[in-house]
Amino acid sequence: MRILFLTPQLPYPPHQGTALRNYNLIANLAVHHEIHLLSFVCSQDDMVRKTPLHRHCERIETVLIPNRSPWKRFFSLFLSPLPDMALRLPSAEFVAKLRTCLERERFDVVQIEGIEMAQAWLGWKLDHERQTSKYPISIFDDHNAEYVLQKRAFETDIRHPTRWVAAFYSLIQWKKLSRYESMICRLADGVVAVSETDRRALQHLVPGLEVTVVPNGVDTEFYTDRFSITGSHFVMGPHSLVFTGKMDFRPNVDAVLWFYREVLPLVRREAPDVHFYIVGQSPHRRLLRLSGDPAVTITGYVDDVRPYIAGASVYVVPLRIGGGTRLKVLEAMAMGKAIVSTSLGCEGFEGLVSGRQLLIADTPQGFARRVLELLDDAPRRERLGRAARRFVEERYDWRIIVPRLEQLYELQAGLRPSKRER
């Protein structure tokens, strides 16, 4: 098939959730299909830089990410019926390039990667809605059930008066996203969710909606339990706790602050030499305030997170907000690490059992207790790590996951003649 991917950022380097998912879908689909990519990029350099994407894609076209002023964002909060995510990438140039691509080429599939990419495609689809035999199958890959994320953010922030402004924002976005996300799901030919939990959330919005689960995965050859930092200049202590992610992402900020304020003091009472590594790009100013603590390291951007994961005594996932499935959890499991997570942090992974592949705790006291148990028990850390590695090898390697997406393409292609008759 000839597939056109629409992505909110160039899927290389694959250093965070969206780029990781998009890059691995493209790389694995390119084995059997012809891939074209239309993407936003951050700079002129990104528009000309050669990457491994060029090996996988027949054609790559790019548009600079538009600037959206804080004032426009503020006014749209009250004046636009659309959610913030639908207005995040307003670009007439992107819309024009999309129309040119679709008029110049005959694609079998347009893959819409994330809700922020739907608006450009939506205008073109509505213009051609009566020409069902002439436009490609549209697949909406909903990386999160976005309305659920905002609902959970509201429910978390409303409990704290200092966060009421953020709670008010989330309340508005929750209601707007409920309407917008349901509309996109109804208009797309196929809808993809990353977990059974998200599938049910989308079906709650649109009763009877057919949703295909194509979970997030991991490259088990790149993220391996055989990765070693022995002999390098990279040194971490014997009681190292690690959390990785994009550190201006609201759920990650909340997770780090909750862990630092509520959990880490309890751990330090019994393990005073414990050290917390916060690993990832763009640390929010609320996190930078923690850098004065000698027990905390905030790395900012790193070229490779694997040395930090490999050096962790325990990998922690203290998430309290969010949806979907977390690539960070898959990476840590693939590297055979002992993990302590909240229930939400490991939500969406079918077959994952607390005590078998990781430990789960949702209170500060419970989370600290689980961390301390693992710090004191190296054989148990190894057993959990081996079980976690087997789990992702059997269920979440990209080579196992991508065929589910191909099956959806084939199913929708088979339905197309009946749409043409209708």
XYZ file of C-alpha atoms in Angstrom:
422
model
C 0.000 0.000 0.000
C 0.949 3.648 -0.438
C 0.625 5.333 2.956
C 0.822 9.036 3.814
C 1.770 9.777 7.424
C 0.840 13.122 8.991
C 2.956 13.814 12.083
C 3.203 16.805 14.473
C 6.996 16.599 14.577
C 9.701 14.880 12.582
C 9.791 11.315 13.958
C 13.563 11.435 14.353
C 15.390 11.319 16.650
C 12.905 9.048 18.460
C 13.560 10.476 21.922
C 10.010 10.916 23.226
C 6.618 9.257 23.049
C 5.096 10.632 19.846
C 8.314 10.463 17.838
C 9.105 6.982 19.163
C 5.739 5.616 18.132
C 5.716 7.308 14.743
C 9.275 6.330 13.856
C 8.769 2.679 14.728
C 5.439 2.446 12.892
C 7.040 3.960 9.787
C 10.209 1.834 9.978
C 8.277 -1.424 10.355
C 5.578 -0.615 7.789
C 8.233 0.405 5.250
C 9.348 -3.227 5.009
C 6.176 -4.027 2.997
C 4.668 -0.663 2.025
C 5.571 2.634 0.367
C 5.662 5.379 2.984
C 5.292 9.127 2.393
C 5.657 11.616 5.240
C 4.270 15.122 5.728
C 5.490 16.555 9.011
C 6.019 19.691 11.015
C 9.626 20.465 11.971
C 11.199 22.822 14.498
C 13.869 24.487 12.347
C 15.224 25.049 8.858
C 18.032 22.603 9.675
C 15.456 19.861 10.297
C 14.031 20.486 6.819
C 17.267 19.484 5.088
C 18.895 17.148 7.605
C 19.254 13.554 6.442
C 18.047 10.952 8.931
C 17.239 7.221 8.880
C 13.704 8.301 7.954
C 14.980 8.911 4.428
C 15.755 5.201 4.122
C 12.200 4.295 5.070
C 10.222 6.978 3.220
C 9.730 7.426 -0.504
C 9.120 11.143 0.014
C 9.402 13.505 3.008
C 7.853 16.960 2.995
C 8.089 19.353 5.923
C 6.601 22.590 7.232
C 7.967 24.756 10.020
C 5.958 24.628 13.250
C 3.950 27.871 13.391
C 4.280 30.352 16.223
C 1.127 30.701 18.287
C 1.188 33.620 20.665
C 0.080 33.227 24.294
C -2.587 35.851 23.637
C -4.097 33.852 20.758
C -4.097 30.799 22.950
C -5.753 32.726 25.797
C -8.523 34.168 23.624
C -9.197 30.833 21.917
C -9.746 29.317 25.352
C -12.940 31.356 25.646
C -13.868 32.203 22.033
C -13.240 29.015 20.078
C -15.385 25.883 20.293
C -12.273 23.874 19.408
C -9.920 22.459 22.049
C -6.405 23.761 22.411
C -4.958 20.667 20.737
C -6.951 21.300 17.553
C -5.490 24.819 17.367
C -1.932 23.912 18.329
C -0.564 23.772 14.766
C -2.446 26.359 12.650
C -0.683 26.355 9.273
C -2.104 27.315 5.895
C 1.139 26.028 4.381
C 0.624 22.572 5.875
C -2.982 22.478 4.638
C -1.834 23.497 1.145
C 0.894 20.845 1.081
C -1.541 18.190 2.243
C -3.997 19.077 -0.506
C -1.191 19.029 -3.080
C -0.024 15.615 -1.882
C -3.508 14.159 -2.083
C -4.182 15.632 -5.511
C -0.777 14.661 -6.921
C -0.636 11.083 -5.597
C -3.117 8.261 -5.197
C -2.662 7.021 -1.641
C -4.317 3.973 -0.163
C -4.102 5.258 3.419
C -3.739 8.589 5.213
C -2.446 7.958 8.738
C -3.348 10.833 11.109
C -0.890 10.654 13.992
C -2.508 12.356 16.945
C -5.462 14.634 17.455
C -3.510 17.834 16.671
C -3.062 16.597 13.075
C -6.763 16.032 12.459
C -7.763 19.624 11.686
C -5.791 19.897 8.414
C -7.103 16.534 7.208
C -10.648 17.352 8.324
C -11.037 20.312 5.969
C -9.916 18.253 2.981
C -12.157 15.307 3.881
C -15.273 17.444 4.250
C -14.598 18.949 0.804
C -14.493 15.431 -0.673
C -17.017 13.598 1.493
C -19.253 12.737 -1.453
C -16.376 11.348 -3.506
C -15.877 8.272 -1.354
C -14.241 6.241 -4.118
C -11.595 8.903 -4.797
C -10.048 9.563 -1.432
C -7.803 7.263 0.601
C -8.735 5.381 3.730
C -8.255 7.603 6.776
C -6.845 6.078 9.960
C -6.921 8.188 13.124
C -4.212 7.059 15.551
C -5.309 8.536 18.879
C -2.137 8.444 20.975
C -4.196 9.092 24.104
C -7.881 9.314 24.815
C -7.196 13.019 25.193
C -10.408 13.986 26.952
C -9.591 11.458 29.686
C -6.166 13.020 30.239
C -7.728 16.444 30.799
C -10.464 14.986 32.995
C -7.860 13.352 35.221
C -5.765 16.527 35.313
C -8.839 18.477 36.442
C -9.682 15.939 39.141
C -6.091 16.067 40.437
C -5.619 19.850 40.388
C -9.034 20.814 41.778
C -7.997 19.351 45.149
C -5.281 21.995 45.578
C -6.223 25.696 45.672
C -2.836 26.712 44.240
C -3.672 24.651 41.113
C -7.212 25.951 40.529
C -6.199 27.963 37.443
C -4.786 24.802 35.876
C -7.907 22.918 36.957
C -10.130 25.512 35.254
C -8.116 25.141 32.024
C -8.421 21.344 32.165
C -12.166 21.519 32.794
C -12.684 23.609 29.634
C -10.396 21.369 27.575
C -12.078 18.217 28.878
C -15.490 19.398 27.632
C -14.176 20.677 24.284
C -12.116 17.553 23.654
C -15.084 15.308 24.382
C -16.957 16.909 21.467
C -13.989 17.230 19.098
C -12.476 13.795 19.719
C -15.837 12.115 19.174
C -16.308 14.000 15.877
C -12.897 12.899 14.559
C -13.601 9.295 15.551
C -16.912 9.345 13.684
C -15.403 10.818 10.509
C -12.300 8.622 10.255
C -12.589 5.299 8.443
C -10.593 3.561 11.145
C -9.700 4.491 14.721
C -6.657 3.224 16.608
C -6.132 3.313 20.368
C -2.978 2.355 22.226
C -4.670 0.309 24.952
C -7.886 -1.485 25.881
C -8.490 1.234 28.462
C -8.347 3.930 25.798
C -10.509 1.834 23.480
C -13.234 1.713 26.111
C -12.885 5.452 26.761
C -13.394 6.239 23.058
C -16.366 3.892 22.875
C -17.836 5.743 25.847
C -17.689 8.889 23.694
C -19.056 7.157 20.585
C -21.164 4.110 21.465
C -20.703 1.324 18.951
C -17.434 2.761 17.587
C -15.063 0.168 16.157
C -11.600 0.756 17.674
C -8.478 -1.262 16.904
C -5.879 -1.517 19.656
C -2.343 -1.049 18.322
C -0.335 -0.628 21.513
C 2.901 1.214 21.972
C 5.891 -1.034 21.588
C 9.621 -1.153 22.082
C 12.651 -2.057 19.989
C 13.917 -4.968 22.067
C 17.224 -5.046 20.197
C 17.986 -1.403 21.046
C 16.606 -1.468 24.593
C 18.237 -4.620 25.882
C 19.003 -6.151 29.250
C 22.519 -6.811 27.905
C 23.302 -3.086 27.758
C 26.249 -2.343 30.028
C 27.879 0.800 31.374
C 30.837 -1.158 32.817
C 34.137 0.469 31.962
C 32.581 3.794 30.989
C 32.926 7.088 32.830
C 29.240 6.896 33.670
C 28.893 6.332 37.421
C 25.697 6.008 39.445
C 25.410 5.056 43.086
C 24.143 1.741 44.493
C 20.804 3.306 45.495
C 19.854 5.117 42.278
C 16.228 5.834 41.403
C 15.493 6.903 37.832
C 12.552 8.482 36.043
C 12.707 9.387 32.343
C 10.491 11.444 30.053
C 9.896 14.838 28.508
C 10.131 17.045 31.551
C 7.827 19.860 30.532
C 4.968 17.388 29.948
C 2.369 18.060 32.614
C 1.869 14.435 33.804
C 5.652 14.014 34.141
C 6.006 17.269 36.089
C 3.244 16.193 38.467
C 4.825 12.738 38.850
C 8.267 14.091 39.738
C 6.942 16.652 42.212
C 4.694 14.102 43.928
C 7.544 11.590 44.197
C 10.023 14.199 45.451
C 7.696 15.737 48.032
C 5.742 12.724 49.254
C 7.767 9.571 48.571
C 11.463 10.410 48.518
C 11.590 11.729 52.126
C 10.193 8.383 53.329
C 12.798 6.478 51.312
C 15.653 8.673 52.557
C 14.801 7.934 56.194
C 15.965 4.336 55.703
C 18.312 4.786 52.714
C 19.986 8.176 53.230
C 22.351 7.654 50.295
C 19.509 7.298 47.767
C 19.818 9.486 44.650
C 16.956 10.500 42.337
C 17.763 11.019 38.642
C 15.252 13.054 36.606
C 16.217 12.337 33.007
C 14.757 14.137 29.998
C 14.626 17.256 27.907
C 13.084 20.652 28.701
C 12.765 20.433 32.497
C 9.970 22.685 33.694
C 10.874 25.569 36.013
C 8.940 23.834 38.799
C 11.388 20.947 38.515
C 14.515 23.082 38.204
C 13.906 24.242 41.777
C 14.802 20.724 42.918
C 18.330 20.953 41.510
C 19.620 22.503 44.747
C 19.057 19.195 46.534
C 22.292 17.139 46.455
C 20.188 13.962 46.354
C 18.668 14.981 43.005
C 20.158 15.153 39.496
C 18.228 16.866 36.705
C 19.981 15.963 33.470
C 18.025 17.916 30.863
C 18.392 16.556 27.340
C 20.557 13.452 26.942
C 21.562 11.759 23.694
C 20.763 8.326 25.083
C 18.637 7.412 28.107
C 19.862 3.811 28.183
C 22.891 4.382 30.457
C 20.601 5.959 33.066
C 18.055 3.153 32.863
C 20.826 0.538 32.960
C 22.393 2.228 35.986
C 19.149 2.435 37.956
C 18.732 0.285 41.031
C 14.986 0.894 40.722
C 13.105 2.576 37.891
C 10.159 4.587 39.242
C 6.916 5.524 37.459
C 5.029 7.780 39.913
C 2.444 8.987 37.382
C -0.933 10.227 38.631
C -2.209 11.921 35.436
C -2.361 10.695 31.866
C -3.668 8.025 29.567
C -2.526 5.538 26.955
C 0.469 3.303 27.569
C 3.840 4.627 28.601
C 6.784 3.939 26.338
C 9.087 4.651 29.276
C 7.702 1.590 31.068
C 8.341 -0.625 28.046
C 11.896 0.687 27.720
C 12.676 -0.049 31.358
C 11.114 -3.524 31.145
C 13.029 -4.289 27.941
C 16.246 -3.388 29.779
C 15.366 -5.810 32.559
C 14.925 -3.241 35.308
C 13.022 -3.597 38.548
C 10.121 -1.104 38.437
C 7.838 0.473 41.003
C 4.824 2.179 39.435
C 1.467 3.633 40.321
C -1.552 1.812 38.901
C -1.986 4.633 36.399
C 1.680 4.533 35.385
C 1.412 0.968 34.093
C -2.214 1.188 32.949
C -3.092 -0.357 29.613
C -0.563 -3.207 29.524
C -2.632 -6.361 29.222
C -1.268 -9.259 31.278
C 0.941 -7.148 33.551
C 0.741 -8.393 37.148
C 2.046 -6.641 40.249
C 4.619 -8.860 41.911
C 5.403 -10.706 38.702
C 6.908 -8.147 36.287
C 6.911 -5.038 38.528
C 5.528 -3.672 41.794
C 2.530 -1.322 42.028
C 1.729 1.177 44.783
C -0.489 4.260 44.840
C 0.119 5.871 48.226
C 3.336 7.624 49.273
C 3.837 5.117 52.080
C 3.207 2.116 49.835
C 5.394 3.445 47.030
C 8.292 4.158 49.417
C 7.938 0.722 51.004
C 8.112 -1.028 47.605
C 11.197 0.980 46.606
C 12.959 0.156 49.868
C 12.096 -3.549 49.522
C 13.799 -3.651 46.136
C 16.811 -1.618 47.206
C 17.426 -4.233 49.908
C 16.827 -7.294 47.714
C 19.056 -7.628 44.634
C 17.886 -11.173 43.735
C 14.270 -9.972 43.673
C 15.243 -7.042 41.442
C 16.837 -9.507 39.036
C 13.786 -11.812 39.018
C 11.421 -8.934 38.291
C 13.732 -7.642 35.580
C 13.944 -11.010 33.817
C 10.160 -11.418 33.920
C 9.673 -7.866 32.597
C 12.043 -8.544 29.703
C 10.180 -11.738 28.738
C 6.879 -9.866 28.930
C 7.847 -7.234 26.359
C 9.580 -9.753 24.085
C 6.400 -11.811 23.884
C 3.827 -8.995 23.665
C 5.270 -5.569 22.880
C 8.041 -5.864 20.308
C 7.182 -3.585 17.356
C 7.542 -6.535 14.963
C 4.601 -8.178 16.736
C 2.513 -5.005 16.993
C 2.684 -3.463 13.495
C 0.867 -6.362 11.738
C -2.267 -5.339 13.702
C -2.205 -2.005 11.889
C -1.762 -3.747 8.539
C -4.798 -5.906 9.300
C -6.835 -2.738 9.889
C -5.719 -1.356 6.503
C -6.799 -4.572 4.804
C -10.143 -4.573 6.617
C -10.919 -0.983 5.621
C -9.793 -1.601 2.042
C -12.225 -4.505 1.914
C -15.064 -2.251 3.117
C -14.346 0.449 0.530
C -16.470 -1.035 -2.336
C -19.604 -0.975 -0.176
C -18.938 2.684 0.651
C -18.614 3.412 -3.060
C -21.978 1.744 -3.764
C -23.593 3.681 -0.950
